[in-house]
Structures are given as C-alpha cells and as structure tokens.
C-alpha angles and dihedrals in degrees: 000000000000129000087268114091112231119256105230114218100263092060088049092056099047080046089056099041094049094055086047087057098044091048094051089046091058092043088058096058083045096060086035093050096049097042086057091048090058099043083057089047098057091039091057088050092054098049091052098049081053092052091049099050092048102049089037075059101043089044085045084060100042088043092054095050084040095055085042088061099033097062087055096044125091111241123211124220104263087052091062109113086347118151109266090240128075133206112237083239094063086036092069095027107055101018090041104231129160117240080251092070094044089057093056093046120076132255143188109215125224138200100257106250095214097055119008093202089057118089129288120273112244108227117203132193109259086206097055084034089052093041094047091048094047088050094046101042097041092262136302100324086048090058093052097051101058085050088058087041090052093045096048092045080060103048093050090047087052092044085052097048089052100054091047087060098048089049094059087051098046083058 
C-alpha cells in the first residue's frame, strides 16, 4: 500500500454519481443560459425591426411632404445633385442657421467616416434646412444676401488681420 487509503466501492460509486449530478447540473445552465441568450437576442431583433419600421414610416411621411415642396423650390447651384442630407457644418455654413434652429430640426446620426471613436455626424435634411434658411433670411435672395454680407464681413476681418501683421514687420 501507498500512503494513500483505498477508496471501497461504496465510496467510488457516491463519488460517480455525484460528478454525474453535478454534470448534468452544469449541462443544464448551459442549455438555460443560451437559450436566454437567444430569446434576447430575438427580442432585440424585434424591437429593432419595430423601430425601423416606425421611423421608415415616419421618414415616408416627411419625405412625401418634403418631394411635394421640393418640386416647387428654387434650387441653387450648389444644391444641384446634391445628397438629400446636410452636415450641421454646411448647415450652418451655406443656408446660414444658428446652432438654436439645428437643435429643433431633425437628424439622423452617422458613424463618422473619418474617425469612427469620434462622435457621431449629425445628418440633417437639406429640404427642412433649406426651408428653414429661406423662412428665416426673406427667401432665397435673402439667403443669399446674408451669405454676401458673411463673406464680406470676413474678408474685411482677414484684410484687417493682414495689415495688422505687416505693420508689426515694417517696425
């Protein structure tokens, strides 16, 4: 004999049956925690589809009262095969709105393509952008204008910068 006391039979068998319980045991979590995992993973596909289908039929609706207006709006040359959605920064670039009127019209954000850990891109709709613009600035020439008035404010800001800097190199 070793060191080691013999098992009897008796002691083998409780031994056996016990791993077989607890195997059976752990089978059975297994089989529990997938089929969980499955039933969430159905319901998130559910809810998904739902919120799919709500927002396809709310942007059906918006996209229908949006083509009825756009056949009768002006566009401008830059609109022109243009994608039907804006950045927020030509938003408020080309069409001339304040952060205050983007946060009341609705976007669809995007992954940015550039980086995809910064934040999201906000994508407007150019037709409720354009609408917006044209209401706030008097219509299209009004629009425009304030893009003339924007671009010469710049230029003179530039012109003004530039001759601040020649002036300290002439000294």
């Amino acid at each position: 004999m070793s060191g080691k006391p013999e098992l009897t039979d008796e002691q083998r068998e409780r031994i056996r049956k016990s791993r077989e319980r607890a195997m059976e045991l752990r089978r059975k979590r297994l089989e529990q925690q997938k089929v969980e995992q499955e039933r969430q993973a159905v319901q998130q596909r559910n809810e998904m589809k739902m919120r799919n289908s709500v927002s396809v039929a709310k942007s059906n609706v918006k996209k229908n009262n949006y083509e009825e207006e756009d056949e009768n709006v002006e566009l401008e040359d830059f609109e022109i095969g243009a994608s039907q959605y804006v950045t927020k920064q030509d938003a408020k670039g080309k069409y001339c709105l304040p952060d205050g009127t983007l946060e009341v019209c609705e976007y669809t954000e995007k992954d940015n393509p550039r980086q995809s850990k910064w934040n999201k891109m906000k994508l407007y709709n150019r037709s409720e952008i354009r609408r917006r613009a044209r209401d706030r600035w008097g219509g299209l020439e009004g629009l425009q204008e304030e893009r003339r008035r924007r671009e010469n404010k710049r230029s003179e800001k530039d012109m003004a910068e530039g001759y601040r800097l020649f002036k300290k190199q002439k000294k």
